[in-house]
C-alpha positions as a Python dict, from the first residue, in 0.01 Angstrom:
ca = {
    (1, 'L'): (0, 0, 0),
    (2, 'I'): (153, 343, -90),
    (3, 'V'): (32, 631, 86),
    (4, 'K'): (102, 933, -117),
    (5, 'K'): (-7, 1196, 169),
    (6, 'L'): (-12, 1173, 562),
    (7, 'P'): (-282, 1331, 779),
    (8, 'K'): (-123, 1586, 997),
    (9, 'G'): (46, 1499, 1293),
    (10, 'L'): (103, 1128, 1186),
    (11, 'D'): (498, 1033, 1165),
    (12, 'G'): (585, 821, 817),
    (13, 'N'): (890, 666, 983),
    (14, 'D'): (693, 564, 1318),
    (15, 'I'): (415, 409, 1113),
    (16, 'A'): (647, 212, 877),
    (17, 'K'): (842, 84, 1204),
    (18, 'K'): (521, -49, 1368),
    (19, 'I'): (401, -215, 1070),
    (20, 'G'): (760, -356, 1006),
    (21, 'G'): (872, -602, 722),
    (22, 'N'): (964, -405, 440),
    (23, 'S'): (786, -112, 510),
    (24, 'S'): (997, 228, 471),
    (25, 'Y'): (917, 625, 465),
    (26, 'D'): (1135, 822, 217),
    (27, 'N'): (1061, 1145, 34),
    (28, 'H'): (729, 1165, 207),
    (29, 'K'): (581, 866, 51),
    (30, 'L'): (479, 600, 284),
    (31, 'K'): (515, 215, 154),
    (32, 'L'): (356, -40, 382),
    (33, 'A'): (441, -424, 320),
    (34, 'F'): (157, -649, 493),
    (35, 'Y'): (238, -1017, 472),
    (36, 'S'): (111, -1311, 639),
    (37, 'P'): (467, -1501, 694),
    (38, 'G'): (420, -1892, 689),
    (39, 'G'): (623, -2154, 854),
    (40, 'K'): (803, -2172, 1152),
    (41, 'E'): (1016, -1891, 1296),
    (42, 'P'): (1370, -1881, 1143),
    (43, 'V'): (1670, -2056, 1383),
    (44, 'A'): (2000, -1997, 1346),
    (45, 'V'): (2268, -2240, 1324),
    (46, 'I'): (2625, -2196, 1339),
    (47, 'K'): (2898, -2439, 1212),
    (48, 'I'): (3249, -2441, 1284),
    (49, 'K'): (3546, -2561, 1152),
    (50, 'P'): (3732, -2715, 1341),
    (51, 'M'): (3518, -2769, 1601),
    (52, 'G'): (3789, -2885, 1892),
    (53, 'N'): (4195, -2819, 1967),
    (54, 'I'): (4198, -2476, 1860),
    (55, 'M'): (4486, -2265, 1929),
    (56, 'T'): (4586, -1904, 1886),
    (57, 'T'): (4759, -2020, 1534),
    (58, 'T'): (4431, -2220, 1406),
    (59, 'K'): (4242, -2070, 1106),
    (60, 'I'): (3855, -2089, 1195),
    (61, 'E'): (3608, -2140, 946),
    (62, 'Y'): (3247, -2048, 970),
    (63, 'S'): (2927, -2151, 808),
    (64, 'H'): (2539, -2045, 869),
    (65, 'E'): (2395, -2273, 583),
    (66, 'D'): (2252, -2528, 838),
    (67, 'S'): (2014, -2269, 959),
    (68, 'I'): (1649, -2330, 969),
    (69, 'V'): (1425, -2076, 766),
    (70, 'D'): (1116, -2109, 552),
    (71, 'N'): (1195, -2281, 224),
    (72, 'N'): (1573, -2250, 306),
    (73, 'E'): (1549, -1864, 181),
    (74, 'I'): (1802, -1692, 378),
    (75, 'K'): (1730, -1294, 321),
    (76, 'K'): (2014, -1176, 555),
    (77, 'V'): (2280, -1314, 764),
    (78, 'E'): (2434, -1111, 1104),
    (79, 'W'): (2781, -1245, 1278),
    (80, 'M'): (2936, -1124, 1554),
    (81, 'N'): (3316, -1206, 1683),
    (82, 'N'): (3310, -1445, 1389),
    (83, 'K'): (3748, -1412, 1363),
    (84, 'E'): (3981, -1642, 1169),
    (85, 'Y'): (4220, -1627, 1442),
    (86, 'F'): (4182, -1563, 1795),
    (87, 'D'): (4492, -1413, 1924),
    (88, 'E'): (4434, -1478, 2299),
    (89, 'E'): (4384, -1798, 2472),
    (90, 'G'): (4089, -1843, 2662),
    (91, 'V'): (3688, -1844, 2581),
    (92, 'H'): (3573, -1650, 2295),
    (93, 'T'): (3207, -1625, 2180),
    (94, 'V'): (3073, -1630, 1829),
    (95, 'K'): (2710, -1509, 1772),
    (96, 'L'): (2492, -1547, 1455),
    (97, 'R'): (2147, -1459, 1355),
    (98, 'V'): (1972, -1494, 1031),
    (99, 'M'): (1654, -1345, 845),
    (100, 'D'): (1422, -1532, 642),
    (101, 'K'): (1191, -1409, 326),
    (102, 'H'): (936, -1274, 521),
    (103, 'F'): (1193, -1045, 708),
    (104, 'R'): (1197, -1194, 1038),
    (105, 'W'): (1520, -1229, 1231),
    (106, 'S'): (1592, -1531, 1412),
    (107, 'E'): (1723, -1524, 1769),
    (108, 'W'): (2093, -1494, 1835),
    (109, 'E'): (2273, -1804, 1836),
    (110, 'S'): (2621, -1827, 2024),
    (111, 'V'): (2894, -2105, 2024),
    (112, 'D'): (3174, -2076, 2285),
    (113, 'I'): (3526, -2159, 2139),
    (114, 'F'): (3802, -2235, 2358),
    (115, 'V'): (4133, -2125, 2241),
    (116, 'S'): (4457, -2267, 2371),
    (117, 'E'): (4820, -2112, 2335),
    (118, 'A'): (5119, -2357, 2197),
    (119, 'K'): (5405, -2268, 2434),
    (120, 'G'): (5764, -2322, 2350),
    (121, 'I'): (5994, -2272, 2040),
    (122, 'K'): (5901, -2478, 1711),
    (123, 'K'): (6201, -2408, 1524),
    (124, 'L'): (6495, -2188, 1424),
    (125, 'A'): (6592, -2068, 1087),
    (126, 'A'): (6951, -1914, 982),
    (127, 'G'): (7050, -1700, 673),
    (128, 'G'): (7367, -1513, 604),
    (129, 'N'): (7410, -1323, 878),
    (130, 'H'): (7062, -1338, 1008),
    (131, 'L'): (6832, -1578, 1249),
    (132, 'F'): (6467, -1616, 1331),
    (133, 'V'): (6318, -1779, 1612),
    (134, 'I'): (5983, -1948, 1535),
    (135, 'H'): (5721, -1983, 1847),
    (136, 'R'): (5450, -2228, 1859),
    (137, 'N'): (5217, -1951, 1885),
    (138, 'G'): (5262, -1847, 1547),
    (139, 'T'): (5505, -1517, 1622),
    (140, 'I'): (5847, -1472, 1527),
    (141, 'D'): (6172, -1320, 1680),
    (142, 'A'): (6439, -1231, 1445),
    (143, 'Y'): (6852, -1133, 1488),
    (144, 'G'): (7090, -950, 1292),
    (145, 'D'): (7154, -802, 947),
    (146, 'N'): (6886, -655, 777),
    (147, 'E'): (7054, -456, 488),
    (148, 'F'): (6757, -548, 251),
    (149, 'G'): (6475, -575, 484),
    (150, 'Q'): (6506, -959, 520),
    (151, 'L'): (6384, -935, 863),
    (152, 'G'): (6050, -834, 764),
    (153, 'N'): (6001, -564, 1015),
    (154, 'C'): (5953, -317, 765),
    (155, 'T'): (6299, -121, 817),
    (156, 'N'): (6679, -176, 724),
    (157, 'Q'): (6803, -147, 1066),
    (158, 'E'): (6965, -434, 1190),
    (159, 'N'): (6859, -599, 1514),
    (160, 'Q'): (7138, -623, 1801),
    (161, 'K'): (6922, -851, 2012),
    (162, 'M'): (6642, -1083, 1969),
    (163, 'E'): (6342, -887, 1874),
    (164, 'E'): (5961, -992, 1785),
    (165, 'V'): (5865, -918, 1430),
    (166, 'V'): (5494, -758, 1493),
    (167, 'Q'): (5454, -713, 1099),
    (168, 'I'): (5388, -1058, 1051),
    (169, 'K'): (5192, -1308, 1250),
    (170, 'H'): (5057, -1681, 1217),
    (171, 'V'): (5380, -1795, 1100),
    (172, 'D'): (5416, -2187, 1076),
    (173, 'D'): (5734, -2219, 885),
    (174, 'I'): (6031, -1985, 758),
    (175, 'A'): (6274, -2038, 485),
    (176, 'V'): (6608, -1792, 477),
    (177, 'G'): (6842, -1718, 192),
    (178, 'D'): (7159, -1543, 258),
    (179, 'F'): (6939, -1219, 201),
    (180, 'H'): (6576, -1258, 152),
    (181, 'T'): (6322, -1457, 394),
    (182, 'L'): (6000, -1656, 315),
    (183, 'F'): (5727, -1682, 543),
    (184, 'L'): (5496, -1952, 517),
    (185, 'K'): (5177, -1872, 701),
    (186, 'S'): (4906, -2085, 838),
    (187, 'D'): (4643, -2052, 584),
    (188, 'R'): (4914, -2181, 366),
    (189, 'K'): (5032, -1875, 160),
    (190, 'V'): (5380, -1725, 155),
    (191, 'F'): (5508, -1397, 199),
    (192, 'A'): (5854, -1285, 131),
    (193, 'T'): (6095, -956, 218),
    (194, 'G'): (6426, -878, 159),
    (195, 'N'): (6671, -857, -180),
    (196, 'N'): (6479, -903, -483),
    (197, 'E'): (6735, -819, -758),
    (198, 'S'): (6678, -1190, -905),
    (199, 'G'): (6303, -1175, -840),
    (200, 'Q'): (6358, -1409, -576),
    (201, 'L'): (6064, -1276, -363),
    (202, 'G'): (5818, -1394, -628),
    (203, 'I'): (5596, -1037, -594),
    (204, 'G'): (5592, -970, -988),
    (205, 'S'): (5899, -720, -999),
    (206, 'K'): (6298, -699, -897),
    (207, 'N'): (6229, -446, -617),
    (208, 'N'): (6354, -503, -268),
    (209, 'S'): (6139, -485, -11),
    (210, 'K'): (6149, -452, 355),
    (211, 'I'): (5771, -502, 396),
    (212, 'P'): (5658, -835, 357),
    (213, 'K'): (5452, -896, 20),
    (214, 'L'): (5229, -1173, -77),
    (215, 'C'): (5403, -1400, -301),
    (216, 'W'): (5192, -1423, -642),
    (217, 'G'): (4975, -1720, -759),
    (218, 'I'): (5029, -1997, -495),
    (219, 'E'): (4823, -2146, -210),
    (220, 'N'): (4777, -2453, -13),
    (221, 'I'): (5155, -2471, 22),
    (222, 'I'): (5333, -2709, 283),
    (223, 'Q'): (5685, -2609, 254),
    (224, 'V'): (5905, -2342, 126),
    (225, 'S'): (6292, -2347, 54),
    (226, 'C'): (6550, -2047, -44),
    (227, 'G'): (6860, -2077, -234),
    (228, 'N'): (7103, -1813, -367),
    (229, 'G'): (6879, -1595, -506),
    (230, 'F'): (6592, -1816, -586),
    (231, 'S'): (6301, -1964, -406),
    (232, 'A'): (6071, -2284, -409),
    (233, 'A'): (5758, -2372, -256),
    (234, 'V'): (5550, -2728, -264),
    (235, 'T'): (5168, -2755, -269),
    (236, 'S'): (4970, -3001, -81),
    (237, 'D'): (4908, -3201, -407),
    (238, 'G'): (5272, -3229, -446),
    (239, 'F'): (5353, -2994, -736),
    (240, 'V'): (5675, -2757, -733),
    (241, 'Y'): (5676, -2384, -779),
    (242, 'T'): (6042, -2190, -840),
    (243, 'W'): (6109, -1829, -891),
    (244, 'G'): (6427, -1631, -914),
    (245, 'Q'): (6780, -1658, -1074),
    (246, 'N'): (6812, -1929, -1287),
    (247, 'E'): (7183, -1894, -1408),
    (248, 'A'): (7223, -2255, -1330),
    (249, 'M'): (6899, -2372, -1482),
    (250, 'C'): (6760, -2533, -1196),
    (251, 'L'): (6434, -2341, -1163),
    (252, 'G'): (6292, -2565, -1459),
    (253, 'H'): (6185, -2272, -1682),
    (254, 'G'): (6425, -2306, -1993),
    (255, 'K'): (6655, -2048, -2044),
    (256, 'N'): (6521, -1756, -1871),
    (257, 'H'): (6803, -1576, -1672),
    (258, 'F'): (6545, -1493, -1428),
    (259, 'V'): (6159, -1523, -1283),
    (260, 'V'): (5968, -1276, -1106),
    (261, 'R'): (5684, -1491, -1001),
    (262, 'P'): (5594, -1844, -912),
    (263, 'V'): (5599, -2112, -1195),
    (264, 'R'): (5496, -2427, -1193),
    (265, 'V'): (5783, -2677, -1277),
    (266, 'D'): (5617, -2910, -1573),
    (267, 'G'): (5701, -3278, -1511),
    (268, 'V'): (5752, -3277, -1139),
    (269, 'E'): (5488, -3428, -948),
    (270, 'N'): (5454, -3617, -604),
    (271, 'V'): (5688, -3375, -392),
    (272, 'K'): (5700, -3455, -46),
    (273, 'E'): (5992, -3194, 33),
    (274, 'I'): (6253, -2973, -140),
    (275, 'S'): (6556, -2829, -57),
    (276, 'L'): (6742, -2550, -223),
    (277, 'G'): (7100, -2526, -195),
    (278, 'S'): (7325, -2217, -329),
    (279, 'N'): (7262, -2298, -701),
    (280, 'Y'): (7086, -2620, -704),
    (281, 'I'): (6790, -2795, -610),
    (282, 'L'): (6679, -3154, -452),
    (283, 'A'): (6307, -3277, -462),
    (284, 'L'): (6203, -3560, -249),
    (285, 'S'): (5927, -3763, -361),
    (286, 'Y'): (5677, -3949, -140),
    (287, 'D'): (5815, -4280, -292),
    (288, 'G'): (6168, -4219, -124),
    (289, 'V'): (6349, -4112, -450),
    (290, 'V'): (6538, -3776, -491),
    (291, 'K'): (6560, -3609, -820),
    (292, 'A'): (6788, -3293, -851),
    (293, 'R'): (6925, -3057, -1071),
    (294, 'G'): (7146, -2722, -1121),
    (295, 'M'): (7519, -2679, -1034),
    (296, 'N'): (7710, -3010, -957),
    (297, 'D'): (8098, -2892, -926),
    (298, 'H'): (8128, -3086, -625),
    (299, 'G'): (7898, -3381, -717),
    (300, 'E'): (7636, -3206, -458),
    (301, 'L'): (7335, -3364, -695),
    (302, 'G'): (7430, -3708, -570),
    (303, 'L'): (7459, -3821, -946),
    (304, 'G'): (7785, -4000, -956),
    (305, 'F'): (7944, -3757, -1166),
    (306, 'K'): (8029, -3361, -1146),
    (307, 'S'): (7844, -3218, -1470),
    (308, 'K'): (7559, -2988, -1420),
    (309, 'S'): (7210, -3090, -1471),
    (310, 'S'): (6917, -2862, -1666),
    (311, 'E'): (6688, -3141, -1631),
    (312, 'P'): (6555, -3322, -1285),
    (313, 'L'): (6732, -3635, -1268),
    (314, 'V'): (6751, -3943, -1021),
    (315, 'T'): (7026, -3920, -769),
    (316, 'N'): (7166, -4204, -584),
    (317, 'F'): (7010, -4134, -309),
    (318, 'K'): (6795, -4428, -203),
    (319, 'D'): (6511, -4474, 39),
    (320, 'I'): (6510, -4115, 172),
    (321, 'K'): (6227, -3941, 410),
    (322, 'S'): (6436, -3608, 420),
    (323, 'V'): (6668, -3398, 267),
    (324, 'C'): (6921, -3108, 294),
    (325, 'A'): (7105, -2896, 48),
    (326, 'G'): (7387, -2665, 165),
    (327, 'K'): (7678, -2499, -6),
    (328, 'G'): (7792, -2755, -230),
    (329, 'F'): (7709, -3042, -45),
    (330, 'S'): (7388, -3239, 5),
    (331, 'Y'): (7239, -3467, 285),
    (332, 'G'): (6960, -3726, 292),
    (333, 'I'): (6828, -3921, 601),
    (334, 'T'): (6695, -4276, 502),
    (335, 'S'): (6408, -4391, 657),
    (336, 'G'): (6638, -4643, 888),
    (337, 'N'): (6758, -4297, 1016),
    (338, 'R'): (7098, -4295, 872),
    (339, 'V'): (7239, -3992, 712),
    (340, 'L'): (7421, -3993, 350),
    (341, 'A'): (7605, -3690, 272),
    (342, 'V'): (7778, -3596, -86),
    (343, 'G'): (7966, -3325, -245),
    (344, 'N'): (8234, -3028, -129),
    (345, 'N'): (8442, -3156, 236),
}
């Protein structure tokens, strides 16, 4: 019903509010929406993933799709406190309400989320002249040289003592090169900072950055690694992406001298772990086979000869569960916990 003119003394906004629903009063025109809603009253239902063992590093996903409304038509959704991460341990209450097609709101539904904080140090990671401490709660401390901004603290000033890097949180792992750093966050995305003269940050340019920036086009990453001016990442489905300098042809992207954004390596699949040396790469498959490519001056590829390889070749490492590449030398840990080594000695 449209009322074009109101009698004196009546307030159009007040009338619209009393009628409710989709009624409105605008430009001296009163629109009244009368309806006879059917079905049951709407009920909000909160679905959370994961439901238990939530820590300050856990990314939480929310859904309202199980809410009960007439004909399953949800008109509007309102959340309260539905954060992806809770940085403080304790109890956090999340609320939800939904509106059905008759413009009726449900009651607020609330769920308590119990968050704990992982204690202690998870890992140390060292580069050319700088060091990171990764805590189990996703925070990191940094120390040392910062000429290119490799500490990720948005400055070029060195840290003369261990200091928390407050600019980036929820860090799950770190890979450190001589002058650049990759941060793998708990949402499986990668951020990079530091020297970028060969595109090793993977941000689409060759500009250095003292601010951690998102690496282009990669997600669902389970591991990252840094070499001398180049970088690599492994996805959850076993594919490898590489970027940066390619003078030793170790990236697997033809004869390009450098690559400024992550590019998937063709023909490399089922990879469990990678490790980058100064100018070569080791890739460990889930079946325990190690393939290598790049410089091989000291026999570091484990091929039994010293010629470099621009193609991934199967090494003499057998039955391996972890690999580590250094500056001209390599290690492999067997399933029987033996350590095998090859290269510069």
